[in-house]
Short mmCIF file of N, CA, C and O in Angstrom, two decimals:
data_model
loop_
_atom_site.label_atom_id
_atom_site.label_comp_id
_atom_site.label_asym_id
_atom_site.label_seq_id
_atom_site.Cartn_x
_atom_site.Cartn_y
_atom_site.Cartn_z
N UNK O 1402 16.84 -53.87 18.51
CA UNK O 1402 15.92 -54.98 18.72
C UNK O 1402 16.50 -56.26 18.13
O UNK O 1402 17.18 -56.24 17.12
N UNK O 1403 16.19 -57.33 18.79
CA UNK O 1403 16.62 -58.65 18.37
C UNK O 1403 15.39 -59.46 18.01
O UNK O 1403 14.34 -59.30 18.60
N UNK O 1404 15.51 -60.34 17.02
CA UNK O 1404 14.39 -61.21 16.64
C UNK O 1404 14.54 -62.52 17.40
O UNK O 1404 15.61 -63.13 17.43
N UNK O 1405 13.44 -62.92 18.02
CA UNK O 1405 13.37 -64.16 18.80
C UNK O 1405 12.33 -65.08 18.17
O UNK O 1405 11.51 -64.65 17.35
N UNK O 1406 12.38 -66.34 18.57
CA UNK O 1406 11.43 -67.33 18.08
C UNK O 1406 10.82 -68.08 19.25
O UNK O 1406 11.52 -68.48 20.18
N UNK O 1407 9.50 -68.25 19.18
CA UNK O 1407 8.79 -69.12 20.12
C UNK O 1407 8.85 -70.51 19.50
O UNK O 1407 8.46 -70.72 18.36
N UNK O 1408 9.39 -71.44 20.27
CA UNK O 1408 9.61 -72.81 19.77
C UNK O 1408 8.80 -73.79 20.62
O UNK O 1408 8.85 -73.73 21.85
N UNK O 1409 8.06 -74.66 19.94
CA UNK O 1409 7.25 -75.66 20.62
C UNK O 1409 7.62 -77.03 20.06
O UNK O 1409 7.62 -77.23 18.84
N UNK O 1410 7.96 -77.95 20.95
CA UNK O 1410 8.34 -79.32 20.56
C UNK O 1410 9.43 -79.32 19.50
O UNK O 1410 9.38 -80.07 18.53
N UNK O 1411 10.41 -78.42 19.68
CA UNK O 1411 11.56 -78.38 18.78
C UNK O 1411 11.31 -77.72 17.45
O UNK O 1411 12.17 -77.73 16.57
N UNK O 1412 10.14 -77.08 17.28
CA UNK O 1412 9.79 -76.46 16.00
C UNK O 1412 9.56 -74.97 16.21
O UNK O 1412 8.78 -74.56 17.08
N UNK O 1413 10.25 -74.14 15.42
CA UNK O 1413 10.05 -72.69 15.46
C UNK O 1413 8.66 -72.37 14.94
O UNK O 1413 8.32 -72.72 13.82
N UNK O 1414 7.85 -71.70 15.77
CA UNK O 1414 6.46 -71.43 15.42
C UNK O 1414 6.24 -69.97 15.03
O UNK O 1414 5.57 -69.69 14.04
N UNK O 1415 6.78 -69.04 15.81
CA UNK O 1415 6.54 -67.62 15.55
C UNK O 1415 7.77 -66.81 15.87
O UNK O 1415 8.46 -67.07 16.85
N UNK O 1416 8.04 -65.80 15.04
CA UNK O 1416 9.16 -64.89 15.25
C UNK O 1416 8.61 -63.54 15.69
O UNK O 1416 7.52 -63.13 15.29
N UNK O 1417 9.38 -62.85 16.53
CA UNK O 1417 8.98 -61.53 17.03
C UNK O 1417 10.22 -60.81 17.51
O UNK O 1417 11.25 -61.42 17.76
N UNK O 1418 10.10 -59.49 17.65
CA UNK O 1418 11.25 -58.73 18.15
C UNK O 1418 11.05 -58.35 19.60
O UNK O 1418 9.92 -58.24 20.09
N UNK O 1419 12.16 -58.20 20.28
CA UNK O 1419 12.16 -57.79 21.69
C UNK O 1419 13.49 -57.13 21.99
O UNK O 1419 14.49 -57.39 21.32
N UNK O 1420 13.51 -56.31 23.02
CA UNK O 1420 14.72 -55.58 23.40
C UNK O 1420 15.77 -56.49 24.03
O UNK O 1420 16.96 -56.25 23.90
N UNK O 1421 15.30 -57.56 24.74
CA UNK O 1421 16.23 -58.45 25.42
C UNK O 1421 15.55 -59.78 25.73
O UNK O 1421 14.34 -59.94 25.47
N UNK O 1422 16.30 -60.70 26.31
CA UNK O 1422 15.76 -62.03 26.63
C UNK O 1422 14.59 -61.97 27.60
O UNK O 1422 13.62 -62.72 27.46
N UNK O 1423 14.66 -61.09 28.57
CA UNK O 1423 13.58 -60.98 29.57
C UNK O 1423 12.29 -60.53 28.90
O UNK O 1423 11.21 -61.09 29.14
N UNK O 1424 12.38 -59.51 28.05
CA UNK O 1424 11.19 -59.04 27.34
C UNK O 1424 10.65 -60.12 26.40
O UNK O 1424 9.44 -60.30 26.27
N UNK O 1425 11.55 -60.85 25.75
CA UNK O 1425 11.12 -61.92 24.85
C UNK O 1425 10.34 -63.00 25.61
O UNK O 1425 9.28 -63.44 25.16
N UNK O 1426 10.85 -63.38 26.77
CA UNK O 1426 10.15 -64.39 27.59
C UNK O 1426 8.80 -63.85 28.07
O UNK O 1426 7.82 -64.59 28.14
N UNK O 1427 8.75 -62.57 28.38
CA UNK O 1427 7.51 -61.97 28.85
C UNK O 1427 6.44 -62.00 27.75
O UNK O 1427 5.25 -62.15 28.03
N UNK O 1428 6.85 -61.88 26.50
CA UNK O 1428 5.89 -61.90 25.40
C UNK O 1428 5.18 -63.26 25.29
O UNK O 1428 4.07 -63.34 24.77
N UNK O 1429 5.82 -64.30 25.78
CA UNK O 1429 5.20 -65.63 25.73
C UNK O 1429 4.00 -65.73 26.66
O UNK O 1429 3.23 -66.68 26.58
N UNK O 1430 3.83 -64.76 27.55
CA UNK O 1430 2.68 -64.76 28.47
C UNK O 1430 1.51 -63.95 27.92
O UNK O 1430 0.45 -63.90 28.55
N UNK O 1431 1.68 -63.34 26.76
CA UNK O 1431 0.62 -62.53 26.17
C UNK O 1431 -0.60 -63.39 25.86
O UNK O 1431 -0.50 -64.38 25.13
N UNK O 1432 -1.74 -63.05 26.43
CA UNK O 1432 -2.96 -63.87 26.29
C UNK O 1432 -3.41 -64.01 24.84
O UNK O 1432 -3.85 -65.06 24.42
N UNK O 1433 -3.30 -62.92 24.08
CA UNK O 1433 -3.70 -62.98 22.67
C UNK O 1433 -2.82 -63.93 21.88
O UNK O 1433 -3.31 -64.71 21.05
N UNK O 1434 -1.53 -63.88 22.15
CA UNK O 1434 -0.60 -64.78 21.47
C UNK O 1434 -0.86 -66.23 21.86
O UNK O 1434 -0.93 -67.11 21.00
N UNK O 1435 -1.06 -66.48 23.15
CA UNK O 1435 -1.34 -67.86 23.60
C UNK O 1435 -2.65 -68.37 23.01
O UNK O 1435 -2.76 -69.54 22.61
N UNK O 1436 -3.66 -67.50 22.91
CA UNK O 1436 -4.92 -67.89 22.29
C UNK O 1436 -4.70 -68.28 20.84
O UNK O 1436 -5.21 -69.29 20.36
N UNK O 1437 -3.91 -67.48 20.13
CA UNK O 1437 -3.60 -67.80 18.73
C UNK O 1437 -2.93 -69.16 18.61
O UNK O 1437 -3.24 -69.94 17.70
N UNK O 1438 -2.01 -69.45 19.51
CA UNK O 1438 -1.31 -70.74 19.46
C UNK O 1438 -2.25 -71.92 19.67
O UNK O 1438 -2.02 -72.99 19.12
N UNK O 1439 -3.29 -71.71 20.45
CA UNK O 1439 -4.25 -72.79 20.69
C UNK O 1439 -5.27 -72.90 19.56
O UNK O 1439 -5.66 -73.99 19.17
N UNK O 1440 -5.69 -71.76 19.01
CA UNK O 1440 -6.74 -71.75 17.98
C UNK O 1440 -6.19 -72.05 16.59
O UNK O 1440 -6.76 -72.86 15.85
N UNK O 1441 -5.10 -71.41 16.22
CA UNK O 1441 -4.56 -71.57 14.87
C UNK O 1441 -4.00 -72.98 14.69
O UNK O 1441 -3.48 -73.58 15.62
N UNK O 1442 -4.12 -73.46 13.45
CA UNK O 1442 -3.70 -74.83 13.16
C UNK O 1442 -2.69 -74.89 12.03
O UNK O 1442 -2.68 -74.05 11.14
N UNK O 1443 -1.88 -75.93 12.08
CA UNK O 1443 -0.94 -76.28 11.02
C UNK O 1443 -1.09 -77.78 10.80
O UNK O 1443 -1.00 -78.55 11.77
N UNK O 1444 -1.36 -78.14 9.57
CA UNK O 1444 -1.54 -79.56 9.22
C UNK O 1444 -2.63 -80.22 10.07
O UNK O 1444 -2.49 -81.34 10.54
N UNK O 1445 -3.72 -79.48 10.32
CA UNK O 1445 -4.86 -80.02 11.04
C UNK O 1445 -4.72 -80.12 12.55
O UNK O 1445 -5.59 -80.65 13.21
N UNK O 1446 -3.63 -79.61 13.09
CA UNK O 1446 -3.41 -79.67 14.54
C UNK O 1446 -3.12 -78.27 15.07
O UNK O 1446 -2.50 -77.46 14.40
N UNK O 1447 -3.56 -78.03 16.30
CA UNK O 1447 -3.27 -76.75 16.95
C UNK O 1447 -1.76 -76.56 17.05
O UNK O 1447 -1.01 -77.54 17.20
N UNK O 1448 -1.32 -75.32 16.98
CA UNK O 1448 0.11 -75.04 17.11
C UNK O 1448 0.63 -75.40 18.49
O UNK O 1448 1.79 -75.77 18.65
N UNK O 1449 -0.25 -75.29 19.48
CA UNK O 1449 0.15 -75.56 20.87
C UNK O 1449 -0.99 -76.26 21.57
O UNK O 1449 -2.16 -75.91 21.40
N UNK O 1450 -0.66 -77.23 22.40
CA UNK O 1450 -1.68 -78.00 23.12
C UNK O 1450 -2.09 -77.35 24.44
O UNK O 1450 -2.93 -77.88 25.17
N UNK O 1451 -1.51 -76.23 24.77
CA UNK O 1451 -1.84 -75.55 26.01
C UNK O 1451 -1.07 -76.06 27.21
O UNK O 1451 -1.19 -75.54 28.31
N UNK O 1452 -0.27 -77.11 27.00
CA UNK O 1452 0.46 -77.73 28.10
C UNK O 1452 1.97 -77.75 27.85
O UNK O 1452 2.75 -77.44 28.75
N UNK O 1453 2.36 -78.10 26.65
CA UNK O 1453 3.80 -78.21 26.33
C UNK O 1453 4.51 -76.89 26.59
O UNK O 1453 3.93 -75.81 26.44
N UNK O 1454 5.76 -77.00 26.97
CA UNK O 1454 6.55 -75.81 27.25
C UNK O 1454 6.86 -75.07 25.95
O UNK O 1454 7.16 -75.67 24.93
N UNK O 1455 6.75 -73.76 26.03
CA UNK O 1455 7.12 -72.91 24.90
C UNK O 1455 8.48 -72.30 25.23
O UNK O 1455 8.64 -71.62 26.24
N UNK O 1456 9.45 -72.59 24.39
CA UNK O 1456 10.81 -72.08 24.59
C UNK O 1456 10.98 -70.81 23.75
O UNK O 1456 10.37 -70.67 22.70
N UNK O 1457 11.83 -69.93 24.21
CA UNK O 1457 12.18 -68.76 23.43
C UNK O 1457 13.68 -68.83 23.15
O UNK O 1457 14.47 -69.23 24.00
N UNK O 1458 14.02 -68.51 21.90
CA UNK O 1458 15.42 -68.53 21.49
C UNK O 1458 15.62 -67.43 20.46
O UNK O 1458 14.66 -66.89 19.91
N UNK O 1459 16.89 -67.11 20.20
CA UNK O 1459 17.18 -66.15 19.15
C UNK O 1459 16.88 -66.79 17.81
O UNK O 1459 17.07 -67.99 17.62
N UNK O 1460 16.39 -65.99 16.88
CA UNK O 1460 16.04 -66.47 15.55
C UNK O 1460 17.30 -66.80 14.75
O UNK O 1460 18.34 -66.17 14.92
N UNK O 1461 17.17 -67.78 13.88
CA UNK O 1461 18.24 -68.08 12.93
C UNK O 1461 18.24 -66.98 11.86
O UNK O 1461 17.26 -66.23 11.75
N UNK O 1462 19.27 -66.88 11.05
CA UNK O 1462 19.26 -65.87 9.97
C UNK O 1462 18.06 -66.04 9.03
O UNK O 1462 17.46 -65.04 8.61
N UNK O 1463 17.68 -67.26 8.74
CA UNK O 1463 16.54 -67.51 7.85
C UNK O 1463 15.24 -67.03 8.50
O UNK O 1463 14.39 -66.41 7.85
N UNK O 1464 15.07 -67.31 9.79
CA UNK O 1464 13.87 -66.88 10.51
C UNK O 1464 13.82 -65.36 10.62
O UNK O 1464 12.75 -64.75 10.49
N UNK O 1465 14.98 -64.74 10.84
CA UNK O 1465 15.05 -63.29 10.91
C UNK O 1465 14.64 -62.69 9.57
O UNK O 1465 13.90 -61.70 9.53
N UNK O 1466 15.08 -63.28 8.49
CA UNK O 1466 14.72 -62.78 7.16
C UNK O 1466 13.21 -62.88 6.92
O UNK O 1466 12.59 -61.96 6.38
N UNK O 1467 12.60 -63.99 7.33
CA UNK O 1467 11.14 -64.15 7.19
C UNK O 1467 10.44 -63.05 7.98
O UNK O 1467 9.51 -62.41 7.49
N UNK O 1468 10.89 -62.80 9.21
CA UNK O 1468 10.27 -61.78 10.05
C UNK O 1468 10.43 -60.40 9.41
O UNK O 1468 9.47 -59.63 9.33
N UNK O 1469 11.64 -60.09 8.93
CA UNK O 1469 11.88 -58.78 8.32
C UNK O 1469 11.05 -58.58 7.06
O UNK O 1469 10.50 -57.50 6.84
N UNK O 1470 10.95 -59.61 6.24
CA UNK O 1470 10.18 -59.52 5.00
C UNK O 1470 8.71 -59.29 5.31
O UNK O 1470 8.06 -58.45 4.69
N UNK O 1471 8.19 -60.00 6.29
CA UNK O 1471 6.78 -59.84 6.67
C UNK O 1471 6.53 -58.44 7.22
O UNK O 1471 5.54 -57.79 6.90
N UNK O 1472 7.43 -57.97 8.04
CA UNK O 1472 7.28 -56.63 8.63
C UNK O 1472 7.34 -55.56 7.55
O UNK O 1472 6.55 -54.62 7.55
N UNK O 1473 8.28 -55.72 6.61
CA UNK O 1473 8.41 -54.74 5.53
C UNK O 1473 7.15 -54.72 4.66
O UNK O 1473 6.71 -53.66 4.22
N UNK O 1474 6.54 -55.87 4.44
CA UNK O 1474 5.31 -55.94 3.64
C UNK O 1474 4.14 -55.29 4.37
O UNK O 1474 3.22 -54.76 3.75
N UNK O 1475 4.16 -55.31 5.70
CA UNK O 1475 3.06 -54.77 6.49
C UNK O 1475 3.16 -53.26 6.69
O UNK O 1475 2.18 -52.61 6.98
N UNK O 1476 4.34 -52.72 6.53
CA UNK O 1476 4.56 -51.29 6.77
C UNK O 1476 4.83 -50.60 5.44
O UNK O 1476 5.84 -50.89 4.80
N UNK O 1477 3.94 -49.72 5.01
CA UNK O 1477 4.19 -49.00 3.76
C UNK O 1477 5.52 -48.23 3.82
O UNK O 1477 5.92 -47.78 4.88
N UNK O 1478 6.18 -48.12 2.71
CA UNK O 1478 7.48 -47.43 2.66
C UNK O 1478 7.42 -46.06 3.28
O UNK O 1478 6.48 -45.31 3.09
N UNK O 1479 8.45 -45.76 4.05
CA UNK O 1479 8.60 -44.44 4.64
C UNK O 1479 7.83 -44.23 5.93
O UNK O 1479 8.00 -43.21 6.56
N UNK O 1480 6.97 -45.14 6.31
CA UNK O 1480 6.22 -44.97 7.55
C UNK O 1480 6.93 -45.67 8.69
O UNK O 1480 7.42 -46.76 8.55
N UNK O 1481 6.96 -45.01 9.82
CA UNK O 1481 7.50 -45.62 11.02
C UNK O 1481 6.40 -46.43 11.70
O UNK O 1481 5.23 -46.16 11.54
N UNK O 1482 6.80 -47.42 12.47
CA UNK O 1482 5.81 -48.22 13.17
C UNK O 1482 6.29 -48.53 14.58
O UNK O 1482 7.47 -48.79 14.80
N UNK O 1483 5.37 -48.52 15.51
CA UNK O 1483 5.69 -48.96 16.86
C UNK O 1483 5.12 -50.36 17.05
O UNK O 1483 4.51 -50.69 18.04
N UNK O 1484 5.37 -51.18 16.04
CA UNK O 1484 4.81 -52.52 15.91
C UNK O 1484 5.64 -53.55 16.68
O UNK O 1484 5.59 -54.72 16.38
N UNK O 1485 6.40 -53.09 17.65
CA UNK O 1485 7.28 -53.96 18.42
C UNK O 1485 6.51 -55.15 18.98
O UNK O 1485 5.41 -55.03 19.49
N UNK O 1486 7.08 -56.31 18.84
CA UNK O 1486 6.46 -57.51 19.40
C UNK O 1486 5.49 -58.20 18.47
O UNK O 1486 4.93 -59.22 18.82
N UNK O 1487 5.30 -57.70 17.26
CA UNK O 1487 4.39 -58.34 16.32
C UNK O 1487 4.91 -59.73 16.00
O UNK O 1487 6.07 -59.92 15.68
N UNK O 1488 4.03 -60.72 16.08
CA UNK O 1488 4.43 -62.10 15.82
C UNK O 1488 4.21 -62.46 14.36
O UNK O 1488 3.17 -62.14 13.79
N UNK O 1489 5.20 -63.12 13.79
CA UNK O 1489 5.11 -63.62 12.43
C UNK O 1489 5.21 -65.14 12.51
O UNK O 1489 6.20 -65.67 13.02
N UNK O 1490 4.18 -65.82 12.03
CA UNK O 1490 4.20 -67.27 12.10
C UNK O 1490 5.16 -67.83 11.05
O UNK O 1490 5.18 -67.39 9.91
N UNK O 1491 5.96 -68.77 11.48
CA UNK O 1491 6.99 -69.38 10.63
C UNK O 1491 6.50 -70.64 9.94
O UNK O 1491 7.22 -71.23 9.14
N UNK O 1492 5.30 -71.06 10.28
CA UNK O 1492 4.67 -72.22 9.66
C UNK O 1492 3.34 -71.76 9.07
O UNK O 1492 2.74 -70.80 9.57
N UNK O 1493 2.88 -72.41 8.01
CA UNK O 1493 1.57 -72.04 7.47
C UNK O 1493 0.49 -72.31 8.51
O UNK O 1493 0.49 -73.37 9.14
N UNK O 1494 -0.41 -71.36 8.70
CA UNK O 1494 -1.48 -71.53 9.68
C UNK O 1494 -2.83 -71.23 9.06
O UNK O 1494 -2.94 -70.45 8.11
N UNK O 1495 -3.85 -71.87 9.62
CA UNK O 1495 -5.23 -71.56 9.26
C UNK O 1495 -5.98 -71.31 10.55
O UNK O 1495 -5.61 -71.83 11.61
N UNK O 1496 -7.03 -70.53 10.45
CA UNK O 1496 -7.89 -70.26 11.60
C UNK O 1496 -9.20 -70.98 11.35
O UNK O 1496 -10.04 -70.50 10.58
N UNK O 1497 -9.38 -72.15 11.96
CA UNK O 1497 -10.59 -72.92 11.69
C UNK O 1497 -11.86 -72.23 12.16
O UNK O 1497 -12.95 -72.55 11.68
N UNK O 1498 -11.78 -71.27 13.05
CA UNK O 1498 -12.98 -70.57 13.49
C UNK O 1498 -13.56 -69.71 12.38
O UNK O 1498 -14.75 -69.43 12.37
N UNK O 1499 -12.74 -69.30 11.40
CA UNK O 1499 -13.25 -68.53 10.27
C UNK O 1499 -14.09 -69.40 9.36
O UNK O 1499 -15.05 -68.95 8.77
N UNK O 1500 -13.74 -70.68 9.22
CA UNK O 1500 -14.46 -71.59 8.34
C UNK O 1500 -15.90 -71.80 8.81
O UNK O 1500 -16.79 -72.03 8.00
N UNK O 1501 -16.15 -71.73 10.10
CA UNK O 1501 -17.48 -71.98 10.64
C UNK O 1501 -18.48 -70.91 10.20
O UNK O 1501 -19.67 -71.15 10.16
N UNK O 1502 -17.99 -69.73 9.86
CA UNK O 1502 -18.87 -68.63 9.52
C UNK O 1502 -18.80 -68.26 8.05
O UNK O 1502 -19.47 -67.36 7.61
N UNK O 1503 -18.01 -68.98 7.27
CA UNK O 1503 -17.79 -68.62 5.88
C UNK O 1503 -18.41 -69.67 4.98
O UNK O 1503 -17.84 -70.71 4.74
N UNK O 1504 -19.60 -69.38 4.46
CA UNK O 1504 -20.29 -70.31 3.56
C UNK O 1504 -19.99 -70.00 2.10
O UNK O 1504 -20.45 -70.71 1.22
N UNK O 1505 -19.26 -68.93 1.82
CA UNK O 1505 -19.00 -68.54 0.44
C UNK O 1505 -18.12 -69.52 -0.30
O UNK O 1505 -18.10 -69.53 -1.52
N UNK O 1506 -17.40 -70.36 0.42
CA UNK O 1506 -16.48 -71.30 -0.23
C UNK O 1506 -17.16 -72.59 -0.66
O UNK O 1506 -16.55 -73.41 -1.31
N UNK O 1507 -18.42 -72.79 -0.32
CA UNK O 1507 -19.12 -74.03 -0.63
C UNK O 1507 -19.60 -73.99 -2.08
O UNK O 1507 -20.47 -73.20 -2.43
N UNK O 1508 -19.04 -74.85 -2.96
CA UNK O 1508 -19.42 -74.82 -4.36
C UNK O 1508 -20.86 -75.27 -4.60
O UNK O 1508 -21.41 -75.07 -5.66
N UNK O 1509 -21.50 -75.87 -3.61
CA UNK O 1509 -22.87 -76.37 -3.77
C UNK O 1509 -23.93 -75.38 -3.31
O UNK O 1509 -25.11 -75.68 -3.37
N UNK O 1510 -23.52 -74.21 -2.82
CA UNK O 1510 -24.48 -73.23 -2.33
C UNK O 1510 -25.54 -72.86 -3.37
O UNK O 1510 -26.69 -72.74 -3.06
N UNK O 1511 -25.14 -72.70 -4.63
CA UNK O 1511 -26.06 -72.28 -5.66
C UNK O 1511 -27.08 -73.35 -6.00
O UNK O 1511 -28.15 -73.08 -6.52
N UNK O 1512 -26.76 -74.61 -5.74
CA UNK O 1512 -27.62 -75.72 -6.11
C UNK O 1512 -28.61 -76.11 -5.03
O UNK O 1512 -29.47 -76.94 -5.26
N UNK O 1513 -28.54 -75.55 -3.84
CA UNK O 1513 -29.38 -75.99 -2.73
C UNK O 1513 -30.85 -75.60 -2.88
O UNK O 1513 -31.72 -76.21 -2.32
N UNK O 1514 -31.12 -74.56 -3.63
CA UNK O 1514 -32.49 -74.09 -3.80
C UNK O 1514 -33.21 -74.79 -4.93
O UNK O 1514 -34.36 -74.50 -5.22
N UNK O 1515 -32.55 -75.67 -5.61
CA UNK O 1515 -33.17 -76.39 -6.73
C UNK O 1515 -32.96 -75.66 -8.04
O UNK O 1515 -32.27 -74.68 -8.12
N UNK O 1516 -33.59 -76.18 -9.09
CA UNK O 1516 -33.42 -75.61 -10.45
C UNK O 1516 -34.23 -74.39 -10.64
O UNK O 1516 -35.32 -74.20 -10.58
#
């Protein structure tokens, strides 16, 4: 397997493994992955605008190391995984849809009911 990167506007966004270039390009059509690119944000902006071209390229050694480290952390020692194609984001991301349902982070929650 080779590690590839989905690149948007010249920036490596996500690393993943694939058997070859054709399979890597096919992964860019995955609906779940495309949804993540539209929903997840970096620096207050969506990773992808839904229009810009997404390029696929081979990962740099640094990107490959990030992917391998993430994969190793996700798989307990000694266990095999058929986790082929798992995407590892190369930029910090947040999911703003989680914030809409999470009131536990509001420091004023305890004060709303009065003294």
